[in-house]
Tab-separated table of C-alpha atoms in Angstrom:
chain	number	residue	atom	x	y	z
A	176	MET	CA	19.628	2.826	-14.624
A	177	ASP	CA	20.313	6.575	-14.697
A	178	THR	CA	20.533	8.569	-18.291
A	179	LYS	CA	23.793	9.848	-17.913
A	180	PHE	CA	25.094	8.253	-21.743
A	181	PRO	CA	25.593	10.679	-24.948
A	182	GLU	CA	23.114	11.864	-27.054
A	183	ALA	CA	22.725	9.658	-29.814
A	184	VAL	CA	20.277	9.551	-32.412
A	185	ASN	CA	18.023	6.133	-32.472
A	186	ALA	CA	17.913	5.173	-35.382
A	187	ALA	CA	15.879	1.937	-34.474
A	188	ALA	CA	12.655	3.763	-34.120
A	189	PRO	CA	13.123	6.909	-36.552
A	190	GLU	CA	9.221	7.243	-36.586
A	191	LYS	CA	9.018	8.352	-32.961
A	192	ARG	CA	12.878	10.529	-32.477
A	193	SER	CA	13.597	13.521	-34.808
A	194	ARG	CA	17.332	13.467	-35.661
A	195	GLY	CA	19.334	14.903	-32.712
A	196	ALA	CA	16.504	13.965	-29.914
A	197	ARG	CA	17.833	12.851	-27.134
A	198	VAL	CA	17.781	8.956	-26.495
A	199	SER	CA	17.820	7.765	-23.035
A	200	GLY	CA	20.044	5.403	-20.932
A	201	ILE	CA	17.120	2.853	-20.550
A	202	ASP	CA	15.930	3.736	-24.004
A	203	ARG	CA	19.378	2.422	-25.073
A	204	ALA	CA	19.511	-0.489	-22.554
A	205	LEU	CA	16.074	-1.244	-24.495
A	206	GLN	CA	17.117	-1.077	-28.298
A	207	ILE	CA	20.387	-3.151	-27.351
A	208	LEU	CA	18.035	-5.868	-25.377
A	209	ASP	CA	15.371	-5.967	-28.318
A	210	PHE	CA	17.983	-6.364	-30.458
A	211	LEU	CA	19.475	-9.779	-29.283
A	212	GLN	CA	15.517	-10.489	-29.109
A	213	ALA	CA	15.502	-10.370	-33.045
A	214	GLU	CA	18.633	-12.296	-33.463
A	215	MET	CA	19.121	-14.958	-31.801
A	216	LYS	CA	22.408	-15.848	-31.041
A	217	PRO	CA	25.493	-13.711	-28.912
A	218	VAL	CA	26.740	-10.522	-30.749
A	219	GLY	CA	29.248	-8.454	-30.862
A	220	ALA	CA	29.295	-4.837	-29.419
A	221	TYR	CA	30.466	-3.401	-32.568
A	222	ALA	CA	27.642	-5.549	-34.074
A	223	VAL	CA	25.390	-3.362	-31.518
A	224	ALA	CA	26.553	-0.094	-32.128
A	225	LYS	CA	25.788	-0.162	-35.823
A	226	ALA	CA	22.522	-2.175	-35.333
A	227	VAL	CA	21.068	1.251	-32.858
A	228	GLY	CA	22.581	3.732	-34.310
A	229	ALA	CA	25.142	4.850	-31.181
A	230	PRO	CA	28.604	5.361	-30.784
A	231	LEU	CA	30.474	2.763	-29.363
A	232	SER	CA	31.685	4.314	-26.778
A	233	THR	CA	28.309	4.690	-25.578
A	234	VAL	CA	27.430	1.072	-26.111
A	235	TYR	CA	29.845	-0.033	-24.818
A	236	VAL	CA	29.459	1.397	-21.601
A	237	ILE	CA	25.534	0.932	-21.527
A	238	ILE	CA	27.044	-2.944	-21.914
A	239	GLU	CA	29.173	-2.792	-19.215
A	240	ASP	CA	26.227	-1.391	-17.219
A	241	LEU	CA	24.167	-4.452	-18.034
A	242	VAL	CA	26.280	-6.937	-17.465
A	243	GLU	CA	26.962	-5.846	-14.310
A	244	LYS	CA	23.568	-5.950	-13.328
A	245	ARG	CA	23.131	-9.625	-15.069
A	246	LEU	CA	20.887	-8.475	-17.848
A	247	LEU	CA	23.373	-9.416	-19.335
A	248	GLN	CA	25.577	-12.054	-19.579
A	249	ARG	CA	29.952	-11.573	-21.931
A	250	ARG	CA	30.205	-14.640	-23.006
A	251	SER	CA	34.531	-16.155	-23.474
A	252	ASP	CA	34.734	-14.573	-27.127
A	253	GLY	CA	33.738	-11.050	-25.938
A	254	THR	CA	30.543	-11.095	-27.557
A	255	VAL	CA	27.172	-10.285	-25.401
A	256	TRP	CA	23.676	-12.082	-24.771
A	257	LEU	CA	20.683	-12.010	-22.809
A	258	GLY	CA	21.833	-12.338	-19.006
A	259	PRO	CA	20.287	-14.696	-15.576
A	260	ARG	CA	18.406	-11.819	-14.708
A	261	LEU	CA	16.186	-11.840	-17.491
A	262	TYR	CA	15.396	-15.207	-16.651
A	263	HIS	CA	14.005	-14.780	-13.683
A	264	TYR	CA	12.111	-12.023	-14.731
A	265	GLY	CA	10.066	-13.827	-17.356
A	266	LEU	CA	9.358	-16.667	-15.327
A	267	ALA	CA	7.654	-14.756	-13.229
A	268	TYR	CA	5.726	-12.588	-15.920
A	269	ALA	CA	4.592	-15.929	-17.184
A	270	GLU	CA	3.444	-17.719	-14.240
A	271	SER	CA	1.774	-14.563	-13.387
A	272	LEU	CA	0.072	-14.302	-16.926
A	273	ASP	CA	-0.989	-18.351	-16.213
A	274	PHE	CA	-2.093	-17.049	-13.489
A	275	LEU	CA	-4.462	-14.803	-14.178
A	276	ASN	CA	-6.102	-16.755	-17.222
A	277	VAL	CA	-6.828	-19.598	-15.071
A	278	ALA	CA	-7.928	-17.138	-12.208
A	279	THR	CA	-10.687	-15.107	-14.610
A	280	HIS	CA	-12.136	-18.286	-16.224
A	281	GLU	CA	-12.906	-19.376	-12.653
A	282	MET	CA	-13.981	-15.980	-12.257
A	283	GLN	CA	-16.437	-15.594	-15.135
A	284	ASP	CA	-17.845	-19.496	-13.863
A	285	LEU	CA	-18.540	-18.401	-10.703
A	286	CYS	CA	-20.327	-15.488	-11.533
A	287	ARG	CA	-22.704	-17.049	-13.664
A	288	GLU	CA	-23.101	-19.923	-11.095
A	289	VAL	CA	-23.514	-18.054	-8.103
A	290	GLU	CA	-24.783	-14.895	-10.443
A	291	GLU	CA	-23.284	-12.689	-8.258
A	292	THR	CA	-19.994	-10.523	-8.302
A	293	ILE	CA	-16.946	-11.999	-8.325
A	294	GLN	CA	-13.774	-10.626	-7.604
A	295	ILE	CA	-9.839	-11.617	-7.878
A	296	CYS	CA	-7.525	-9.803	-5.386
A	297	GLY	CA	-3.747	-9.359	-4.786
A	298	ARG	CA	-1.545	-7.837	-2.391
A	299	ASP	CA	0.038	-4.626	-2.949
A	300	GLY	CA	1.985	-3.192	-0.229
A	301	ASP	CA	0.159	-2.405	3.008
A	302	HIS	CA	-3.788	-2.655	0.687
A	303	MET	CA	-5.857	-5.648	-0.994
A	304	VAL	CA	-5.679	-4.772	-5.334
A	305	VAL	CA	-8.806	-5.540	-7.018
A	306	MET	CA	-7.096	-7.572	-9.946
A	307	ALA	CA	-10.012	-9.152	-11.981
A	308	MET	CA	-13.709	-8.487	-11.806
A	309	ALA	CA	-16.981	-10.079	-12.735
A	310	ASP	CA	-19.899	-8.057	-12.344
A	311	GLY	CA	-23.666	-9.997	-11.629
A	312	PRO	CA	-25.937	-9.775	-13.974
A	313	GLY	CA	-27.995	-8.213	-11.097
A	314	HIS	CA	-29.213	-4.539	-10.136
A	315	PHE	CA	-26.503	-4.466	-7.522
A	316	ARG	CA	-22.835	-2.817	-7.796
A	317	ILE	CA	-20.117	-1.712	-5.907
A	318	THR	CA	-18.068	1.348	-5.592
A	319	SER	CA	-14.623	-1.067	-6.105
A	320	LYS	CA	-13.090	-1.780	-9.532
A	321	ILE	CA	-10.365	-3.078	-11.527
A	322	GLY	CA	-7.346	-0.953	-9.576
A	323	SER	CA	-9.218	-0.322	-6.148
A	324	ARG	CA	-7.005	0.031	-3.718
A	325	VAL	CA	-8.032	-0.320	0.067
A	326	PRO	CA	-6.161	-1.446	3.289
A	327	LEU	CA	-5.677	-4.713	4.414
A	328	ASN	CA	-8.191	-4.711	7.065
A	329	TRP	CA	-11.335	-3.609	5.623
A	330	THR	CA	-11.740	-6.937	3.263
A	331	ALA	CA	-12.277	-10.394	4.013
A	332	SER	CA	-9.330	-10.692	1.559
A	333	GLY	CA	-6.851	-8.463	3.067
A	334	ARG	CA	-6.701	-10.954	6.100
A	335	LEU	CA	-6.763	-14.220	3.427
A	336	LEU	CA	-3.287	-12.398	2.301
A	337	LEU	CA	-1.430	-12.198	5.257
A	338	GLY	CA	-2.602	-15.327	6.792
A	339	HIS	CA	0.990	-17.808	5.878
A	340	LEU	CA	2.774	-15.142	7.174
A	341	PRO	CA	4.827	-15.837	10.210
A	342	ASP	CA	2.901	-14.270	13.342
A	343	LYS	CA	5.225	-11.914	14.244
A	344	GLU	CA	5.277	-9.795	10.549
A	345	ARG	CA	1.862	-10.572	10.176
A	346	LEU	CA	0.992	-9.117	13.898
A	347	GLU	CA	3.479	-5.380	12.385
A	348	ILE	CA	1.012	-5.086	8.950
A	349	PHE	CA	-0.891	-4.896	11.219
A	350	ARG	CA	-0.057	-2.546	13.109
A	351	HIS	CA	1.029	0.120	10.918
A	352	ALA	CA	-1.487	-0.790	8.002
A	353	SER	CA	-5.405	-1.151	9.897
A	354	LYS	CA	-7.621	1.447	9.516
A	355	VAL	CA	-10.286	3.156	10.022
A	356	SER	CA	-12.813	2.314	7.009
A	357	PRO	CA	-15.823	4.300	5.916
A	358	THR	CA	-18.599	2.258	7.994
A	359	GLY	CA	-16.580	2.427	10.722
A	360	ARG	CA	-16.553	-1.617	11.263
A	361	ALA	CA	-13.905	-2.604	10.099
A	362	ASN	CA	-11.598	-3.453	13.282
A	363	THR	CA	-8.301	-2.276	13.665
A	364	ASN	CA	-7.006	-3.795	16.803
A	365	PRO	CA	-3.611	-5.959	15.026
A	366	GLU	CA	-4.176	-8.647	17.725
A	367	ALA	CA	-7.366	-9.932	16.746
A	368	LEU	CA	-6.779	-8.820	13.257
A	369	SER	CA	-4.176	-11.239	13.165
A	370	GLU	CA	-5.596	-14.189	14.668
A	371	ALA	CA	-8.949	-13.467	12.715
A	372	SER	CA	-6.221	-14.538	9.298
A	373	ALA	CA	-3.996	-17.265	10.194
A	374	ASN	CA	-7.539	-18.827	11.396
A	375	ALA	CA	-9.375	-17.591	8.575
A	376	LEU	CA	-6.118	-19.121	5.996
A	377	ARG	CA	-6.587	-23.009	7.637
A	378	GLU	CA	-10.301	-22.634	7.122
A	379	ARG	CA	-9.397	-21.263	3.024
A	380	LEU	CA	-12.533	-18.987	4.158
A	381	SER	CA	-12.757	-15.253	5.473
A	382	ILE	CA	-15.953	-13.380	5.262
A	383	GLN	CA	-16.861	-9.804	6.249
A	384	ILE	CA	-19.955	-8.232	6.571
A	385	ASN	CA	-20.286	-4.087	6.161
A	386	GLU	CA	-16.857	-3.158	7.201
A	387	SER	CA	-15.819	-1.340	4.085
A	388	ASP	CA	-19.242	-0.477	2.231
A	389	PHE	CA	-22.505	-0.454	3.941
A	390	SER	CA	-25.657	-3.440	3.825
A	391	VAL	CA	-21.889	-4.852	1.426
A	392	ALA	CA	-20.743	-8.184	1.637
A	393	CYS	CA	-17.783	-10.242	1.055
A	394	ILE	CA	-16.744	-14.553	1.101
A	395	ALA	CA	-13.582	-15.224	-0.509
A	396	SER	CA	-11.147	-18.033	-0.021
A	397	PRO	CA	-7.523	-18.372	-0.859
A	398	ILE	CA	-5.819	-18.904	-4.131
A	399	CYS	CA	-1.969	-20.766	-2.877
A	400	GLN	CA	0.993	-21.789	-4.012
A	401	PRO	CA	2.552	-25.360	-2.740
A	402	SER	CA	4.763	-23.139	-0.720
A	403	GLY	CA	1.531	-22.240	1.411
A	404	GLU	CA	1.751	-18.582	0.333
A	405	CYS	CA	-1.989	-17.039	-0.374
A	406	LEU	CA	-0.895	-15.464	-4.127
A	407	ALA	CA	-4.504	-14.266	-4.082
A	408	THR	CA	-8.109	-14.732	-3.536
A	409	ILE	CA	-11.124	-14.886	-4.904
A	410	SER	CA	-14.318	-13.310	-3.469
A	411	ILE	CA	-18.064	-13.177	-3.716
A	412	VAL	CA	-19.527	-9.508	-3.740
A	413	LEU	CA	-22.699	-9.655	-2.847
A	414	PRO	CA	-25.384	-7.730	-0.737
A	415	GLU	CA	-25.424	-8.153	3.232
A	416	HIS	CA	-29.185	-10.179	2.885
A	417	ARG	CA	-27.980	-12.849	0.803
A	418	VAL	CA	-25.622	-14.150	3.109
A	419	VAL	CA	-28.029	-14.170	6.310
A	420	GLN	CA	-30.071	-16.248	3.443
A	421	ASP	CA	-28.009	-18.537	2.071
A	422	ARG	CA	-24.511	-18.750	3.258
A	423	ASP	CA	-23.404	-22.845	2.604
A	424	ARG	CA	-24.202	-21.712	-1.005
A	425	TYR	CA	-21.665	-18.840	-1.187
A	426	THR	CA	-19.012	-20.256	1.252
A	427	ASN	CA	-19.338	-23.471	-0.812
A	428	ALA	CA	-19.174	-22.090	-4.029
A	429	VAL	CA	-16.185	-19.875	-3.425
A	430	ARG	CA	-13.938	-22.878	-1.669
A	431	LYS	CA	-14.888	-25.026	-4.830
A	432	ALA	CA	-13.617	-22.265	-7.042
A	433	ALA	CA	-10.465	-21.657	-5.417
A	434	GLU	CA	-9.840	-25.445	-5.197
A	435	ARG	CA	-10.034	-26.023	-8.779
A	436	ILE	CA	-7.857	-22.387	-9.369
A	437	GLU	CA	-4.700	-24.177	-7.421
A	438	ALA	CA	-5.639	-27.708	-9.065
A	439	THR	CA	-5.827	-26.052	-12.248
A	440	LEU	CA	-1.963	-24.539	-11.776
A	441	GLY	CA	-0.730	-27.940	-10.418
A	442	TRP	CA	-0.573	-26.454	-7.015
A	443	ARG	CA	-2.442	-28.739	-5.918
């Protein structure tokens, strides 16, 4: 939202602004939304202006903008109430909280079971991002932390996160998003990556060894919504020699962890 609205005093938060300080359009919009939430009923523009300490003309302009964007809705009597767009935002936020709560709990359980570092990863455009992480109890440590972003083709999780997409779309993403990894071992061939991505999702398992870091392996399983979309992954990050020594133990454990997350969320 642009900030062309007139300068006014933020009466709703005097401790944060001195008198005469400029109040942005987004601040005024939030004041209006906060007031409606506190009132828990439709309210007229005059009452809103009085509550937030803004000129009535300013409030009218902001309300019109919010109504147009479906963040507010106007009732037949002229009052305004929270709009349907906020409902969809709230649903998305609630779903993410449910997912992360469940996934984090399972992540901790899996960490205790296999005694290795566990990550919950998602997609951020052309990158995989670490959303949550539990360090294993040993001395083995990895460089990626919560918030770390790496190209999709470097990781087992990255391949899974694209596996549900149509072939053409998946191939195009790998064409423009694939980068050479620090070890030089990550596959950058878009056709091979696209095929591996689809196969990994079907098998609910993806493994990479030494592709992003030397002597580091990752075993990942997808967390899929009922639609089949891979929303995120749960993965075990461990020294490569342990995968060779006891591959079945880790692959079975991570698959079951992903299935439990889906079951708990009602997605299976």
